[in-house]
Amino acid sequence: MRKQYFGREDMEYITAHPGMEDAIYNVLHTTIETIYPKYYPKEVAHFFCRHHSKAHILDGIASGNMGVLTDGDSIVGTGCYDCNHITGLYVLPHYQNRGCGTQIMDCLEAEIIKKHRVAVLDASLPAVFLYEHRGYQTVGHGIYELDHDVKLVYEIMEKRLG
């Protein structure tokens, strides 16, 4: 399905497929390396980059629950879910604050509501305001212990759909 983006018809959100893993890897790593150091110690950015390996991306593609936002022939964002848990949302820094994250979230929530009434996600510090704006509420806090006494702190959020 074609999606419009501020009157442009060249942006659409589609299901990811094999062959896209390099472009998705670029979106994930560029976004993490650019945005996360503004909010977290460098160890956190390194953790997320290691987590989002090509093997992990291929698993997401194989699940059928990973999608990409394209601008013409370029992949500019990606989203993924598992059951009712949104497991990732990344948009290249140049495309942030232009509605791309909202467009991806609309698509993820549309899939989740087919089987679930509540969407859950773990929000990084830079994304909390986006999710609050969409009606998500913090229901808990998570802490993940990394090397060198570094802690990854995040919000556990949920939203009733429909």
GROMACS .gro file of C-alpha atoms in nm:
model
  162
    1MET     CA    1   0.000   0.000   0.000
    2ARG     CA    2   0.131   0.345  -0.092
    3LYS     CA    3   0.153   0.592   0.195
    4GLN     CA    4   0.167   0.966   0.146
    5TYR     CA    5   0.419   1.175   0.334
    6PHE     CA    6   0.340   1.546   0.344
    7GLY     CA    7   0.194   1.526  -0.005
    8ARG     CA    8   0.479   1.314  -0.142
    9GLU     CA    9   0.380   0.981  -0.286
   10ASP     CA   10   0.732   0.839  -0.302
   11MET     CA   11   0.738   0.736   0.067
   12GLU     CA   12   0.589   0.406   0.170
   13TYR     CA   13   0.618   0.157   0.453
   14ILE     CA   14   0.664  -0.198   0.329
   15THR     CA   15   0.749  -0.537   0.477
   16ALA     CA   16   1.125  -0.592   0.487
   17HIS     CA   17   1.264  -0.875   0.276
   18PRO     CA   18   1.601  -1.048   0.229
   19GLY     CA   19   1.841  -0.825   0.043
   20MET     CA   20   1.749  -0.521   0.255
   21GLU     CA   21   1.968  -0.617   0.552
   22ASP     CA   22   2.260  -0.389   0.456
   23ALA     CA   23   2.035  -0.084   0.420
   24ILE     CA   24   1.853  -0.165   0.746
   25TYR     CA   25   2.189  -0.215   0.920
   26ASN     CA   26   2.290   0.131   0.794
   27VAL     CA   27   1.971   0.291   0.930
   28LEU     CA   28   2.012   0.124   1.269
   29HIS     CA   29   2.382   0.194   1.314
   30THR     CA   30   2.376   0.549   1.175
   31THR     CA   31   2.086   0.639   1.404
   32ILE     CA   32   2.238   0.475   1.711
   33GLU     CA   33   2.585   0.623   1.655
   34THR     CA   34   2.444   0.971   1.593
   35ILE     CA   35   2.164   1.000   1.851
   36TYR     CA   36   2.244   0.772   2.145
   37PRO     CA   37   2.574   0.940   2.249
   38LYS     CA   38   2.372   1.256   2.321
   39TYR     CA   39   2.177   1.069   2.591
   40TYR     CA   40   2.385   0.771   2.700
   41PRO     CA   41   2.748   0.674   2.768
   42LYS     CA   42   2.933   0.535   2.466
   43GLU     CA   43   2.902   0.181   2.605
   44VAL     CA   44   2.526   0.196   2.550
   45ALA     CA   45   2.564   0.292   2.184
   46HIS     CA   46   2.817   0.009   2.141
   47PHE     CA   47   2.574  -0.234   2.310
   48PHE     CA   48   2.292  -0.143   2.070
   49CYS     CA   49   2.518  -0.163   1.766
   50ARG     CA   50   2.631  -0.512   1.871
   51HIS     CA   51   2.270  -0.611   1.939
   52HIS     CA   52   2.157  -0.498   1.593
   53SER     CA   53   2.388  -0.730   1.403
   54LYS     CA   54   2.312  -0.847   1.052
   55ALA     CA   55   2.206  -1.184   1.196
   56HIS     CA   56   1.957  -1.009   1.425
   57ILE     CA   57   1.825  -0.808   1.131
   58LEU     CA   58   1.785  -1.123   0.923
   59ASP     CA   59   1.586  -1.278   1.210
   60GLY     CA   60   1.357  -0.973   1.208
   61ILE     CA   61   1.311  -0.999   0.833
   62ALA     CA   62   1.238  -1.372   0.859
   63SER     CA   63   0.969  -1.306   1.122
   64GLY     CA   64   0.768  -1.104   0.870
   65ASN     CA   65   0.721  -0.839   1.141
   66MET     CA   66   0.992  -0.597   1.027
   67GLY     CA   67   0.915  -0.315   0.790
   68VAL     CA   68   1.100  -0.031   0.625
   69LEU     CA   69   1.005   0.323   0.533
   70THR     CA   70   1.133   0.407   0.189
   71ASP     CA   71   1.190   0.742   0.022
   72GLY     CA   72   1.210   0.649  -0.343
   73ASP     CA   73   1.476   0.379  -0.358
   74SER     CA   74   1.630   0.460  -0.018
   75ILE     CA   75   1.542   0.301   0.316
   76VAL     CA   76   1.515   0.583   0.571
   77GLY     CA   77   1.353   0.408   0.868
   78THR     CA   78   1.261   0.071   1.009
   79GLY     CA   79   1.023  -0.076   1.263
   80CYS     CA   80   0.966  -0.420   1.409
   81TYR     CA   81   0.726  -0.591   1.650
   82ASP     CA   82   0.680  -0.928   1.817
   83CYS     CA   83   0.323  -1.011   1.924
   84ASN     CA   84   0.215  -0.685   2.091
   85HIS     CA   85   0.567  -0.563   2.171
   86ILE     CA   86   0.719  -0.296   1.946
   87THR     CA   87   1.082  -0.405   1.946
   88GLY     CA   88   1.237  -0.131   1.738
   89LEU     CA   89   1.180   0.200   1.565
   90TYR     CA   90   1.468   0.380   1.399
   91VAL     CA   91   1.471   0.672   1.156
   92LEU     CA   92   1.783   0.818   0.997
   93PRO     CA   93   1.873   1.144   1.174
   94HIS     CA   94   1.820   1.353   0.858
   95TYR     CA   95   1.458   1.228   0.840
   96GLN     CA   96   1.372   1.274   1.208
   97ASN     CA   97   1.114   1.533   1.316
   98ARG     CA   98   0.944   1.506   0.977
   99GLY     CA   99   0.669   1.255   1.059
  100CYS     CA  100   0.859   0.940   0.961
  101GLY     CA  101   0.851   0.786   1.310
  102THR     CA  102   0.480   0.860   1.331
  103GLN     CA  103   0.419   0.691   0.997
  104ILE     CA  104   0.611   0.380   1.107
  105MET     CA  105   0.428   0.371   1.442
  106ASP     CA  106   0.092   0.397   1.265
  107CYS     CA  107   0.181   0.088   1.060
  108LEU     CA  108   0.315  -0.109   1.359
  109GLU     CA  109   0.007  -0.033   1.569
  110ALA     CA  110  -0.222  -0.124   1.278
  111GLU     CA  111  -0.063  -0.470   1.271
  112ILE     CA  112  -0.066  -0.517   1.648
  113ILE     CA  113  -0.434  -0.422   1.688
  114LYS     CA  114  -0.532  -0.713   1.461
  115LYS     CA  115  -0.460  -0.952   1.751
  116HIS     CA  116  -0.402  -0.740   2.062
  117ARG     CA  117  -0.564  -0.447   2.238
  118VAL     CA  118  -0.249  -0.316   2.407
  119ALA     CA  119   0.087  -0.227   2.253
  120VAL     CA  120   0.399  -0.241   2.469
  121LEU     CA  121   0.747  -0.101   2.407
  122ASP     CA  122   1.077  -0.027   2.576
  123ALA     CA  123   1.156   0.339   2.512
  124SER     CA  124   1.503   0.479   2.492
  125LEU     CA  125   1.545   0.821   2.653
  126PRO     CA  126   1.544   1.007   2.319
  127ALA     CA  127   1.214   0.844   2.215
  128VAL     CA  128   1.004   0.884   2.531
  129PHE     CA  129   0.844   1.212   2.418
  130LEU     CA  130   0.744   1.067   2.080
  131TYR     CA  131   0.567   0.780   2.250
  132GLU     CA  132   0.402   0.999   2.516
  133HIS     CA  133   0.271   1.220   2.237
  134ARG     CA  134   0.111   0.908   2.082
  135GLY     CA  135  -0.065   0.820   2.407
  136TYR     CA  136   0.181   0.571   2.557
  137GLN     CA  137   0.219   0.576   2.934
  138THR     CA  138   0.513   0.467   3.142
  139VAL     CA  139   0.425   0.154   3.339
  140GLY     CA  140   0.774   0.075   3.461
  141HIS     CA  141   1.143   0.143   3.434
  142GLY     CA  142   1.411  -0.093   3.316
  143ILE     CA  143   1.778  -0.103   3.394
  144TYR     CA  144   2.020  -0.323   3.204
  145GLU     CA  145   2.370  -0.363   3.346
  146LEU     CA  146   2.652  -0.324   3.093
  147ASP     CA  147   3.029  -0.345   3.127
  148HIS     CA  148   3.228  -0.093   3.335
  149ASP     CA  149   2.937  -0.026   3.575
  150VAL     CA  150   2.738   0.141   3.297
  151LYS     CA  151   2.361   0.112   3.319
  152LEU     CA  152   2.117   0.132   3.032
  153VAL     CA  153   1.802   0.298   3.167
  154TYR     CA  154   1.477   0.288   2.970
  155GLU     CA  155   1.103   0.333   3.012
  156ILE     CA  156   0.855   0.046   2.977
  157MET     CA  157   0.549   0.197   2.811
  158GLU     CA  158   0.213   0.078   2.691
  159LYS     CA  159  -0.093   0.207   2.508
  160ARG     CA  160  -0.445   0.074   2.474
  161LEU     CA  161  -0.525   0.053   2.103
  162GLY     CA  162  -0.857   0.108   1.936
   0.00000   0.00000   0.00000
